[in-house]
PDB file of C-alpha atoms in Angstrom:
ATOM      1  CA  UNK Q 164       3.874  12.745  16.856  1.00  0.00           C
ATOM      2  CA  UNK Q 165       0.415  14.282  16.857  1.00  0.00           C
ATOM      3  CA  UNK Q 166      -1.700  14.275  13.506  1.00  0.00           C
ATOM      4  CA  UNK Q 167      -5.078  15.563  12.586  1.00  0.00           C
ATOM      5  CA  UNK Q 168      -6.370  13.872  10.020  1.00  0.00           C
ATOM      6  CA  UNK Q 169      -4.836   9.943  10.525  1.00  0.00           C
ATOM      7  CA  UNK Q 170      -4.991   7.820  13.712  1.00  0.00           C
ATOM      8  CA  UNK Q 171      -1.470   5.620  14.469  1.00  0.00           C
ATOM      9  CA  UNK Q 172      -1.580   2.714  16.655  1.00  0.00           C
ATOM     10  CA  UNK Q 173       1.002  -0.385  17.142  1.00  0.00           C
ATOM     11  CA  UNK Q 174       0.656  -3.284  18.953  1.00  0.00           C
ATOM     12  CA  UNK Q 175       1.562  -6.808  18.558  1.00  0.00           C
ATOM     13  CA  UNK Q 176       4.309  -5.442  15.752  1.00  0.00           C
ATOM     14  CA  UNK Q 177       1.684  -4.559  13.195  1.00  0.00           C
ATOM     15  CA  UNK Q 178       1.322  -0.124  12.811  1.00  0.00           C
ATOM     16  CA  UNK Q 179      -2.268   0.567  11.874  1.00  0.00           C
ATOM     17  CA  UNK Q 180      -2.924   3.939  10.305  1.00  0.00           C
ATOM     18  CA  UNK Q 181      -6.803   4.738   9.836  1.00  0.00           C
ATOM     19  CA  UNK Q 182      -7.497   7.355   7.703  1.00  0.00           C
ATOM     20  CA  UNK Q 183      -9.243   9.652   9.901  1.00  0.00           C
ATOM     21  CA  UNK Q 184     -11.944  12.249   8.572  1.00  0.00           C
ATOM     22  CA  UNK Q 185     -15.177  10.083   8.868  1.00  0.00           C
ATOM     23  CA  UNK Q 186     -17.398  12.522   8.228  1.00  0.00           C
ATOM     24  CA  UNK Q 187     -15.955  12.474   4.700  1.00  0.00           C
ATOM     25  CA  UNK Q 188     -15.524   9.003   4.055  1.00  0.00           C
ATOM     26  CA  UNK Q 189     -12.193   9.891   4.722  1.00  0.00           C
ATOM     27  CA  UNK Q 190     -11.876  12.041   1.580  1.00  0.00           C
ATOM     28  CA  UNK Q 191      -8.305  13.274   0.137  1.00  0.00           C
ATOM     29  CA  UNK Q 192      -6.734  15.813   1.893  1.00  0.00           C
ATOM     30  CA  UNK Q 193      -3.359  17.897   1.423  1.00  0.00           C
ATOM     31  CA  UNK Q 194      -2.648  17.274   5.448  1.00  0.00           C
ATOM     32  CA  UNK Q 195      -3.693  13.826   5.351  1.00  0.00           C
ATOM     33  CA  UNK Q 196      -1.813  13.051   2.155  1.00  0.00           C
ATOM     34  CA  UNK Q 197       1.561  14.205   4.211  1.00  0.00           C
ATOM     35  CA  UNK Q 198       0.444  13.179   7.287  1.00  0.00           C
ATOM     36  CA  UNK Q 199      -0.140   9.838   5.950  1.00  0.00           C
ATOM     37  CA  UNK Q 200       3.380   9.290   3.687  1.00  0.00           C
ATOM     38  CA  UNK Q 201       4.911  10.872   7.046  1.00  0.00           C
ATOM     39  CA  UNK Q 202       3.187   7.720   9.131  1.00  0.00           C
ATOM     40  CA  UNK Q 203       4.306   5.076   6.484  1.00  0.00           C
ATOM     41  CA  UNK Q 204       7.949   6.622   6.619  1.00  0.00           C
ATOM     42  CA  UNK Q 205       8.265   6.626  10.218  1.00  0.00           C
ATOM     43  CA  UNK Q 206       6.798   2.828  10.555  1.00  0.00           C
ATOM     44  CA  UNK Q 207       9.257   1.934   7.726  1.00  0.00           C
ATOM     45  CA  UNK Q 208      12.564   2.686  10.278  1.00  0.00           C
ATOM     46  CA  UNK Q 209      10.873   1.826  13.352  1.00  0.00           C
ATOM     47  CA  UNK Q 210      11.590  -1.725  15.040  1.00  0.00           C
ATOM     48  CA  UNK Q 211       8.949  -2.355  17.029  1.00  0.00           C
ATOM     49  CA  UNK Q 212       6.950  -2.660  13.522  1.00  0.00           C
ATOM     50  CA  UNK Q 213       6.864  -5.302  11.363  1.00  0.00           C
ATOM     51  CA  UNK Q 214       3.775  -4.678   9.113  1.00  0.00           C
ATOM     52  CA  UNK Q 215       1.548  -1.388   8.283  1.00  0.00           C
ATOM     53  CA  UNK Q 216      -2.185  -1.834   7.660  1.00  0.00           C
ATOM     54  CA  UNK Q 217      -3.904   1.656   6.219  1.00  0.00           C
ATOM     55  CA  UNK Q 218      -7.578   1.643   6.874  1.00  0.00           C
ATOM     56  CA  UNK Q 219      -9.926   4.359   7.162  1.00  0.00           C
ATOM     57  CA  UNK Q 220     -12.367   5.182  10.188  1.00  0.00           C
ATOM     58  CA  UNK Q 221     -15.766   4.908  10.040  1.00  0.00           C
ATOM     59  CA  UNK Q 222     -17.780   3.433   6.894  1.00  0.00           C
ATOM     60  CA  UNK Q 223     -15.107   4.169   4.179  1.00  0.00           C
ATOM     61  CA  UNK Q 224     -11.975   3.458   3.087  1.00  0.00           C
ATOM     62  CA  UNK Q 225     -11.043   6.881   1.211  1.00  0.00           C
ATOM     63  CA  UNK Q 226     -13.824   8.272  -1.084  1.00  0.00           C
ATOM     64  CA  UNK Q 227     -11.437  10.235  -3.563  1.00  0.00           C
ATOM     65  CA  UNK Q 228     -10.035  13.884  -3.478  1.00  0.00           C
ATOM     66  CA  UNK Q 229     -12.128  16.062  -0.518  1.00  0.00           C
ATOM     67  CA  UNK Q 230     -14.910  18.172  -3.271  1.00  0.00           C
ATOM     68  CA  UNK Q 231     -14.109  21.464  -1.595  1.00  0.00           C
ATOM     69  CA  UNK Q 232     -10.344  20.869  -2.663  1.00  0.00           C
ATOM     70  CA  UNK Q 233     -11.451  20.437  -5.992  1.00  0.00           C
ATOM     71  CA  UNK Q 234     -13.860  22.722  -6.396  1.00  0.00           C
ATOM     72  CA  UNK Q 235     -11.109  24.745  -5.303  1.00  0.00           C
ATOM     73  CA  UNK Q 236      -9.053  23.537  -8.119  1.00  0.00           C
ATOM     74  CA  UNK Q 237     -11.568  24.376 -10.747  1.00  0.00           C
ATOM     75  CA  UNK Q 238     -11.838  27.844  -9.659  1.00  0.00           C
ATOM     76  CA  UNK Q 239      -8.186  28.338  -9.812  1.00  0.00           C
ATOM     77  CA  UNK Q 240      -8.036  26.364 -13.383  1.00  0.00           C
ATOM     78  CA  UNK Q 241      -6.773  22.947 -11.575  1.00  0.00           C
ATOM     79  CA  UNK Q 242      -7.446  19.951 -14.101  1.00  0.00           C
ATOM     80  CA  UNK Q 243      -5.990  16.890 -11.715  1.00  0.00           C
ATOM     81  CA  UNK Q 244      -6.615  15.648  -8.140  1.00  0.00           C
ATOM     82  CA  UNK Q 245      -2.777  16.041  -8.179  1.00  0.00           C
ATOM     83  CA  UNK Q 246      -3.482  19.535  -7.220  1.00  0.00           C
ATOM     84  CA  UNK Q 247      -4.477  19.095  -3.333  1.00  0.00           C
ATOM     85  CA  UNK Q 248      -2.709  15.790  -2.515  1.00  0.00           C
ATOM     86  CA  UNK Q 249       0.429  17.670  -1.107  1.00  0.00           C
ATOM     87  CA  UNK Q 250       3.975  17.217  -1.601  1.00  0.00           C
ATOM     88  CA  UNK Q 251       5.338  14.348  -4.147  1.00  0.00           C
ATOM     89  CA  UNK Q 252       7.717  11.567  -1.950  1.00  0.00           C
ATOM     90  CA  UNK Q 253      11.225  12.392  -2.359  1.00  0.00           C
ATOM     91  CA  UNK Q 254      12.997  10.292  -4.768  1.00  0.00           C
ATOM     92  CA  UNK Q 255      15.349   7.934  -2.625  1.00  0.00           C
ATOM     93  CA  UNK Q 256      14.092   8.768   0.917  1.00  0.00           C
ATOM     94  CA  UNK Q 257      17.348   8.852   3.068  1.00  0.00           C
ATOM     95  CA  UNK Q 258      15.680   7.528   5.951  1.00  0.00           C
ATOM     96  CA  UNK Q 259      15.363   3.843   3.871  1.00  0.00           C
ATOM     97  CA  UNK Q 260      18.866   3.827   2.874  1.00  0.00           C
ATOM     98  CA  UNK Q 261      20.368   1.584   5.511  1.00  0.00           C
ATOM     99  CA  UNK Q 262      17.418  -0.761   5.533  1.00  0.00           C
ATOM    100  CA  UNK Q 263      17.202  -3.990   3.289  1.00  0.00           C
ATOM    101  CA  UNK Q 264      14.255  -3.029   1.819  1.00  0.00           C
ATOM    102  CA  UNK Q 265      13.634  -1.052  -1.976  1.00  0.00           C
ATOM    103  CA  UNK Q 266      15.443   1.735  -2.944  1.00  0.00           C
ATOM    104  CA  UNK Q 267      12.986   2.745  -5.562  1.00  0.00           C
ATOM    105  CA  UNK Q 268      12.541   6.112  -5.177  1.00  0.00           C
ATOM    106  CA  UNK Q 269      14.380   7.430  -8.839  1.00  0.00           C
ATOM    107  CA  UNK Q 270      11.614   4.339 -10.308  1.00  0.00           C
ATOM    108  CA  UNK Q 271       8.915   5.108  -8.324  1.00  0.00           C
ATOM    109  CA  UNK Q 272       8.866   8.594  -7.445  1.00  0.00           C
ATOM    110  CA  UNK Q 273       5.801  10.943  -7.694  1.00  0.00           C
ATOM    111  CA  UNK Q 274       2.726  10.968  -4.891  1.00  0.00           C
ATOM    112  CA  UNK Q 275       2.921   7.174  -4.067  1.00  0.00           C
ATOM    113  CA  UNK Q 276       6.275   6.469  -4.052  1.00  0.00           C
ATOM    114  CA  UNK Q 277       7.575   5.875  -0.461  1.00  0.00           C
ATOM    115  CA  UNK Q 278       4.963   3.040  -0.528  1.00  0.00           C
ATOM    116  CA  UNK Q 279       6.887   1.019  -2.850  1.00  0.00           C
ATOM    117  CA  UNK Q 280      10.044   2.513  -0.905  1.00  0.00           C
ATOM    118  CA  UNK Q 281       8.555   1.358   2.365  1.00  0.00           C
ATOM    119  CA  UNK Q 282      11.010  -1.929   3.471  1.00  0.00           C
ATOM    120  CA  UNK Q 283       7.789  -2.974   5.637  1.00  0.00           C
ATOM    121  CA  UNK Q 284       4.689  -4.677   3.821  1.00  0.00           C
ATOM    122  CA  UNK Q 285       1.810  -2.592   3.359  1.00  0.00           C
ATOM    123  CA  UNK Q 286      -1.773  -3.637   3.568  1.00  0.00           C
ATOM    124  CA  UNK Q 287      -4.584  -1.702   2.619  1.00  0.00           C
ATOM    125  CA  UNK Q 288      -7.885  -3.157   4.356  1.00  0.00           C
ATOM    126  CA  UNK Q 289     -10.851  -1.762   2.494  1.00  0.00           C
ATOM    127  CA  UNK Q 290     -13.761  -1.215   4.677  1.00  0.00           C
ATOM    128  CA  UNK Q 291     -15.946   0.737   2.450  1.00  0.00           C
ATOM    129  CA  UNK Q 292     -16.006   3.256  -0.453  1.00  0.00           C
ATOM    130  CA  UNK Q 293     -12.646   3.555  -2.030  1.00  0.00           C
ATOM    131  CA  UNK Q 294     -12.854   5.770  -5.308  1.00  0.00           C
ATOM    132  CA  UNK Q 295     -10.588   8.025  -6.911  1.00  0.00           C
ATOM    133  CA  UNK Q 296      -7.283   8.588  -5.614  1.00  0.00           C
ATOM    134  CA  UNK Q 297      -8.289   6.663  -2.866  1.00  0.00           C
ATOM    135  CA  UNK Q 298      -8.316   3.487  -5.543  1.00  0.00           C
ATOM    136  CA  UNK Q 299      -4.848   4.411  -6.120  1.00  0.00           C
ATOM    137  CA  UNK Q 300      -3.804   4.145  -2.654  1.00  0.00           C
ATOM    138  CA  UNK Q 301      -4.881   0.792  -2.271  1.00  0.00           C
ATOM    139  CA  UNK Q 302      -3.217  -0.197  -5.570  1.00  0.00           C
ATOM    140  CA  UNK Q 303       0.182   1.360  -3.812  1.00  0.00           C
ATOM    141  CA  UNK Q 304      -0.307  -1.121  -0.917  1.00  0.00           C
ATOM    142  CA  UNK Q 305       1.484  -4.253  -1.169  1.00  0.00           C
ATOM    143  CA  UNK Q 306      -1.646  -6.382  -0.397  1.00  0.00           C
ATOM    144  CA  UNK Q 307      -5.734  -5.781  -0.241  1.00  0.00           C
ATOM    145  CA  UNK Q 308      -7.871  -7.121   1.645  1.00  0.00           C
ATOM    146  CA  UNK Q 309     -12.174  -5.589   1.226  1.00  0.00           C
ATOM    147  CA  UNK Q 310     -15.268  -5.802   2.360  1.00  0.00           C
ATOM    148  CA  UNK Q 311     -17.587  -7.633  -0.463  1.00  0.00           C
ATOM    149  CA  UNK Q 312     -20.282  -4.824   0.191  1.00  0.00           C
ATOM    150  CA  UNK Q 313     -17.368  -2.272  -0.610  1.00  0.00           C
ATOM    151  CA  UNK Q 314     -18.026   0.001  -3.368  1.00  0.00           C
ATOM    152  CA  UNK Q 315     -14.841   0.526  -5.602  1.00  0.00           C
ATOM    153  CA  UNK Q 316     -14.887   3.489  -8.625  1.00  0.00           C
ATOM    154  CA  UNK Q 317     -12.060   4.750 -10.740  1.00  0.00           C
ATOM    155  CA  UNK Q 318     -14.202   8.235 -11.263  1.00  0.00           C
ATOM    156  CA  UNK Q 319     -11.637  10.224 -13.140  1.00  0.00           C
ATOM    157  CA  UNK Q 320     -13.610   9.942 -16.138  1.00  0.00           C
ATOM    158  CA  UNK Q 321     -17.019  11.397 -14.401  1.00  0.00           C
ATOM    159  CA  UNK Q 322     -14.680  14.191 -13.224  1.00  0.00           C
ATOM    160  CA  UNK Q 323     -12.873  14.796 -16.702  1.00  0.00           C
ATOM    161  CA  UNK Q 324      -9.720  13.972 -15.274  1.00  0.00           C
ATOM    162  CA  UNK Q 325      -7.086  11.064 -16.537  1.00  0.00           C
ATOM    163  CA  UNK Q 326      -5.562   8.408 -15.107  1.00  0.00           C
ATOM    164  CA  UNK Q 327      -4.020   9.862 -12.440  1.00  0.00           C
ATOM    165  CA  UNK Q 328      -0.396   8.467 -10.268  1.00  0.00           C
ATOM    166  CA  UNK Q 329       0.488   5.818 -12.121  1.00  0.00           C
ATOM    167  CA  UNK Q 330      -2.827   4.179 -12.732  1.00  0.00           C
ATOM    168  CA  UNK Q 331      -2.610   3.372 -16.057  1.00  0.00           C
ATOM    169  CA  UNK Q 332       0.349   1.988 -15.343  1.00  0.00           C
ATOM    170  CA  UNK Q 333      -0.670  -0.414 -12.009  1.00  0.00           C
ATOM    171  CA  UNK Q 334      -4.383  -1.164 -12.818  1.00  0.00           C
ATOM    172  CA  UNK Q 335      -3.840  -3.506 -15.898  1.00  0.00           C
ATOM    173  CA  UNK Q 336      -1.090  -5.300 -14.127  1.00  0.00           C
ATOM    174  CA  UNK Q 337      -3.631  -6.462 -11.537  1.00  0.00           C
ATOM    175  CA  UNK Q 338      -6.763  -6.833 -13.182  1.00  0.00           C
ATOM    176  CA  UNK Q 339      -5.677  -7.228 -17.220  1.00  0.00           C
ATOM    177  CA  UNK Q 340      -5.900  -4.620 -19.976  1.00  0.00           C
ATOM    178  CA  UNK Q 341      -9.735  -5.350 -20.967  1.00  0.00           C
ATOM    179  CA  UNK Q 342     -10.833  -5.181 -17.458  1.00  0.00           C
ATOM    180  CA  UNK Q 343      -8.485  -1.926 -16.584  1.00  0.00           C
ATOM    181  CA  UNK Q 344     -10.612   0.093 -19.304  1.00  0.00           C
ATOM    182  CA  UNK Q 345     -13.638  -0.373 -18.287  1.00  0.00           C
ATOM    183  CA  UNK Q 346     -13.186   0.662 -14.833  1.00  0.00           C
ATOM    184  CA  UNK Q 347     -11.373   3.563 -16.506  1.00  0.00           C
ATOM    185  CA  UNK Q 348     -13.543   4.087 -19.379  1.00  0.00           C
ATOM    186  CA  UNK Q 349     -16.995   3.957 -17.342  1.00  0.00           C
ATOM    187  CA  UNK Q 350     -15.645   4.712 -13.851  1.00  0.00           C
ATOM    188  CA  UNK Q 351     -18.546   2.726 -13.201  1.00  0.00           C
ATOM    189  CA  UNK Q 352     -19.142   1.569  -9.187  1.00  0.00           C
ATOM    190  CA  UNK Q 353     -17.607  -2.260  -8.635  1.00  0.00           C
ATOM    191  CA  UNK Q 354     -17.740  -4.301  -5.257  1.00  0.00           C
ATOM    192  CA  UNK Q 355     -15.020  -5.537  -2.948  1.00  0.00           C
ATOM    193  CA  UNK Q 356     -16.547  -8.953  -4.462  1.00  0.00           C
ATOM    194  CA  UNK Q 357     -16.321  -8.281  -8.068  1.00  0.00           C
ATOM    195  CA  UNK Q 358     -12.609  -6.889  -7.283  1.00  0.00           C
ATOM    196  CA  UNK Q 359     -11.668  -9.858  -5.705  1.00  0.00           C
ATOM    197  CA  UNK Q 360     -12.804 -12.076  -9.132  1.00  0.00           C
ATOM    198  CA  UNK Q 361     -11.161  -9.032 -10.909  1.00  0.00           C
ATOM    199  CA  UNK Q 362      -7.532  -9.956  -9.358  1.00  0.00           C
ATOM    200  CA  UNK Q 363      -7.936  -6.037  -7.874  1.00  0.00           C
ATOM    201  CA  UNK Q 364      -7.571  -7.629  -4.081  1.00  0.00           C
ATOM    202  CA  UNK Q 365      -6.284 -10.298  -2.870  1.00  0.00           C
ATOM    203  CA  UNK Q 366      -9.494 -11.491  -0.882  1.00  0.00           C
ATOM    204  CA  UNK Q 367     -13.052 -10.140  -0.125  1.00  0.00           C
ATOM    205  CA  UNK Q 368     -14.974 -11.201   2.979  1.00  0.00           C
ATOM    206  CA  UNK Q 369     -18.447  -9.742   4.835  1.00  0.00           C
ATOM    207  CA  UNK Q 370     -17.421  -6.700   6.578  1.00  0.00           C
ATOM    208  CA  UNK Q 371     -17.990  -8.136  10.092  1.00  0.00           C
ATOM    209  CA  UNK Q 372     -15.484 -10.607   8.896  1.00  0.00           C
ATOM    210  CA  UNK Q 373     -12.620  -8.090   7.448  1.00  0.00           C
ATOM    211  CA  UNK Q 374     -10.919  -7.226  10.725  1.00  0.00           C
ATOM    212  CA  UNK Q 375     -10.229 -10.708  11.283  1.00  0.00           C
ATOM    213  CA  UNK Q 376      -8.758 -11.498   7.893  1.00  0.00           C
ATOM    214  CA  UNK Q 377      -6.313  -8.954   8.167  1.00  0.00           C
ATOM    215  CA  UNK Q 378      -5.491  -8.999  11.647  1.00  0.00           C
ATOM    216  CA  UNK Q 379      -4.636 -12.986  10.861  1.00  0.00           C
ATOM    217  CA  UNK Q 380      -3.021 -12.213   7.734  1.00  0.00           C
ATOM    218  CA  UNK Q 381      -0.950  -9.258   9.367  1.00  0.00           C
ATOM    219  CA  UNK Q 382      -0.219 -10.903  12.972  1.00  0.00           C
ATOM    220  CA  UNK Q 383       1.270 -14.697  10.750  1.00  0.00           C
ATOM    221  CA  UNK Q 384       3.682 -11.974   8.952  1.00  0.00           C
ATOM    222  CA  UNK Q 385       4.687 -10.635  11.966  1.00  0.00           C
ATOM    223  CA  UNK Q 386       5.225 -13.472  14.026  1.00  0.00           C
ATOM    224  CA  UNK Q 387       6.755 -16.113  11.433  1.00  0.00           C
ATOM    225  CA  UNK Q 388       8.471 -14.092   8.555  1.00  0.00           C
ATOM    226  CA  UNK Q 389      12.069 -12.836   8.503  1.00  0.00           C
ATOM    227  CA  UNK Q 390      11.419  -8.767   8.183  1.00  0.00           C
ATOM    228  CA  UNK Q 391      14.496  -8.643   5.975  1.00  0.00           C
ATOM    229  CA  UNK Q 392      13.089 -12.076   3.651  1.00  0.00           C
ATOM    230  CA  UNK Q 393      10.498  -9.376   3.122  1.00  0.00           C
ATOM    231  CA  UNK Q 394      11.848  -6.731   2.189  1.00  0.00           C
ATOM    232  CA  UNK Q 395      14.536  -7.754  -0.097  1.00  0.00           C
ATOM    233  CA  UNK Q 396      11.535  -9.901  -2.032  1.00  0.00           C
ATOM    234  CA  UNK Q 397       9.445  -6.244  -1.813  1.00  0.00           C
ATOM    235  CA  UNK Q 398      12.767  -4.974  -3.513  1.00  0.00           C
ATOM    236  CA  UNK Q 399      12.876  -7.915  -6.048  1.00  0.00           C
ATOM    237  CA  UNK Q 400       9.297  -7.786  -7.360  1.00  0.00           C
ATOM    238  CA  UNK Q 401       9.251  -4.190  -7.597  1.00  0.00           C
ATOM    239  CA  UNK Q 402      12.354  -3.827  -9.404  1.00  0.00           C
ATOM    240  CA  UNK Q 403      11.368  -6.896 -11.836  1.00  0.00           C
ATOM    241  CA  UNK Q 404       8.976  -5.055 -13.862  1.00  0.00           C
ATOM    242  CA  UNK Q 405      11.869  -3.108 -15.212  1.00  0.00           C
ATOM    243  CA  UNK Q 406      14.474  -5.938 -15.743  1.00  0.00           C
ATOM    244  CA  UNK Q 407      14.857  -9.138 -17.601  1.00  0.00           C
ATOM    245  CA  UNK Q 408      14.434 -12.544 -16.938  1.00  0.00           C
ATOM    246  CA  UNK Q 409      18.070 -12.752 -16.887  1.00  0.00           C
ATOM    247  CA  UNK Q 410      18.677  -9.739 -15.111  1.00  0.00           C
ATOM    248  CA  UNK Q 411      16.042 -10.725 -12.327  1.00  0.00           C
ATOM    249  CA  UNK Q 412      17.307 -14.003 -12.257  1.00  0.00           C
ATOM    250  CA  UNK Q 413      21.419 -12.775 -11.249  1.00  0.00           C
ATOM    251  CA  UNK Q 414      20.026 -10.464  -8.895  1.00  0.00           C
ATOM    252  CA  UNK Q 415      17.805 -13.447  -7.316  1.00  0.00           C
ATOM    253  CA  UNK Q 416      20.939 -15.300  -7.256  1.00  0.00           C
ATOM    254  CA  UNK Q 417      23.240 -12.702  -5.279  1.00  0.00           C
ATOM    255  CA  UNK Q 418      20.533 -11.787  -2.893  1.00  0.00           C
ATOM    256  CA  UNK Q 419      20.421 -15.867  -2.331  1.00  0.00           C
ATOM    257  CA  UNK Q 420      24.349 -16.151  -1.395  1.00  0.00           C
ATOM    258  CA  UNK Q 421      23.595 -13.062   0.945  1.00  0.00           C
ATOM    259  CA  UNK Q 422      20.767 -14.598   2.928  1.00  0.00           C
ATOM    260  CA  UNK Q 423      22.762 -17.639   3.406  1.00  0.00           C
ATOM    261  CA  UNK Q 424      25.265 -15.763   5.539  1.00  0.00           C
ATOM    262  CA  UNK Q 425      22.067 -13.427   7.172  1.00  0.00           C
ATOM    263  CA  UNK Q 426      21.646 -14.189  11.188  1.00  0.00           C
ATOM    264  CA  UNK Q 427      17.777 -14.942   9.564  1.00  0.00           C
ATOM    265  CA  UNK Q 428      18.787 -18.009   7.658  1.00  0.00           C
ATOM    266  CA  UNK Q 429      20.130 -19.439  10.653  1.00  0.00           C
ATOM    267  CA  UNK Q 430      17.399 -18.803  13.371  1.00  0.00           C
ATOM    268  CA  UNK Q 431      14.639 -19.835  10.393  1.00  0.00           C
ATOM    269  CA  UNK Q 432      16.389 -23.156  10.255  1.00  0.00           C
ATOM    270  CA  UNK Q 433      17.168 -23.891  13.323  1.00  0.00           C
ATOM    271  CA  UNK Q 434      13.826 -22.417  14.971  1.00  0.00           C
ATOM    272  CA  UNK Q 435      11.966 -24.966  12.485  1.00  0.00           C
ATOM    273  CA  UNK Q 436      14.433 -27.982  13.778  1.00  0.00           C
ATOM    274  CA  UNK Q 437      13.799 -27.268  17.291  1.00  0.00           C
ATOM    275  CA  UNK Q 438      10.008 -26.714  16.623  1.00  0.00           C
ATOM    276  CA  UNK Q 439       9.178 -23.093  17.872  1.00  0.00           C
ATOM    277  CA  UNK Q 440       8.563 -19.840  16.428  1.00  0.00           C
ATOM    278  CA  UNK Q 441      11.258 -18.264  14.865  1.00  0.00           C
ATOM    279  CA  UNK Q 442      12.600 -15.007  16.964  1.00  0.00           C
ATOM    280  CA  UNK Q 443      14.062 -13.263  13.419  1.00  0.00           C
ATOM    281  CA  UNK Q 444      16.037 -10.069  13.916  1.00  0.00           C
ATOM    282  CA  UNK Q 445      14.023  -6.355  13.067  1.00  0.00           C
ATOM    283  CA  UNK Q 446      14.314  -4.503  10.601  1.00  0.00           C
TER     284      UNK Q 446
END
């Protein structure tokens, strides 16, 4: 499929999407908002791919909604950057229904959705500014990985706008109530350093160093996790912000008895007794 505003590539099992309007820092577009969820859905249902990375070309990440689009919405009386970032993800994407992965589209729904939905693991590698909506991107990704010299902002506040997609919601699960705030309150400009100390991503490295972090992190995924061990823990983390300890705990149980009888269990035990790398089924 041809797009104009992302670039897809997969080798070696891992699909990378870049973000692809340097020019722009890769700024927030209707067609790369669809082109983008349309990328993440296909990757989801295809075999030959085991993990997504989203990345942007060029110096940036994703700098926040594109300024013409919102200076667009102000002159037709928008208030939110929900206004150019194209269609919402359907709740309960059909295409993810025979996979083992989340069915959390009636949870999740909204803009962001079909990254939660996604059965693969998602990982956003941060190469440069990320503000805005493109902050809530990353926070959709299962995993971040930045560049210390990376320049993070909230800026919904400088734009008299809220806390847009869900937010309010993810940001003080990461990084704490306090901290959540006063990136909110101030949408003052962090680095991929000070995120890392903030809990925001998982690691920070030099930027010369960031392609090999995540192509290591990406490729051990790949090569020695079961896709389905994955996905059903995707499902299970997702869903436990919305359950009990108890509840959690039965449904940690059942999915247990079921990956005893997966082909997965098998080849993960038996690869590890006969000492080579485990050749787990896709997904």
């Amino acid at each position: 499929m041809s797009f104009q505003e992302i670039l897809v590539s997969t080798a070696a099992s891992v699909t990378t999407i870049a973000l692809n309007r340097p020019d722009r820092l890769n700024a927030y577009t209707p067609t790369l908002a669809n082109e983008l969820q349309t990328a993440v859905q296909q990757a989801g249902v295809d075999p030959d791919c085991r993990v997504i990375v989203i990345t942007g070309e060029g110096r940036g990440f994703c700098a926040g909604a594109d300024m013409g689009v919102l200076e667009n919405a102000v002159a037709s009386k928008g208030t939110s950057e929900s206004k150019p970032n194209g269609s919402a993800a359907p709740a309960g994407d059909p295409r993810f229904s025979a996979a083992p992965g989340p069915a959390l589209g009636d949870v999740y729904a909204g803009r962001f959705g079909y990254l939660y939905a996604c059965p693969k693991p998602v990982i956003a590698k941060i190469n440069g500014p990320c503000a805005g909506i493109g902050l809530i991107l990353a926070l959709y990704c299962d995993l971040r990985y930045a560049a210390e010299e990376a320049k993070f902002t909230t800026a919904f506040a400088a734009r008299g706008l809220v806390a847009e997609h869900g937010i309010a919601w993810l940001l003080p699960r990461l990084v704490g109530e306090a901290n959540a705030l006063d990136l909110l309150f101030t949408a003052r400009k962090f680095t991929g350093a000070e995120a890392q100390g903030l809990g925001l991503v998982n690691r920070a490295v030099p930027g010369e160093s960031l392609d090999a972090l995540v192509d290591g992190v990406a490729q051990s995924m790949a090569k020695e996790a079961s896709p389905r061990s994955i996905a059903v823990m995707k499902r299970q983390v997702r869903a436990s912000y919305f359950q009990s300890f108890g509840e959690s705990l039965a449904i940690a149980d059942a999915e247990m008895k079921k990956s005893f009888e997966s082909p997965d269990f098998g080849e993960g035990v038996k690869s590890f007794v006969e000492r080579r790398p485990p050749a787990f089924p896709a997904v």
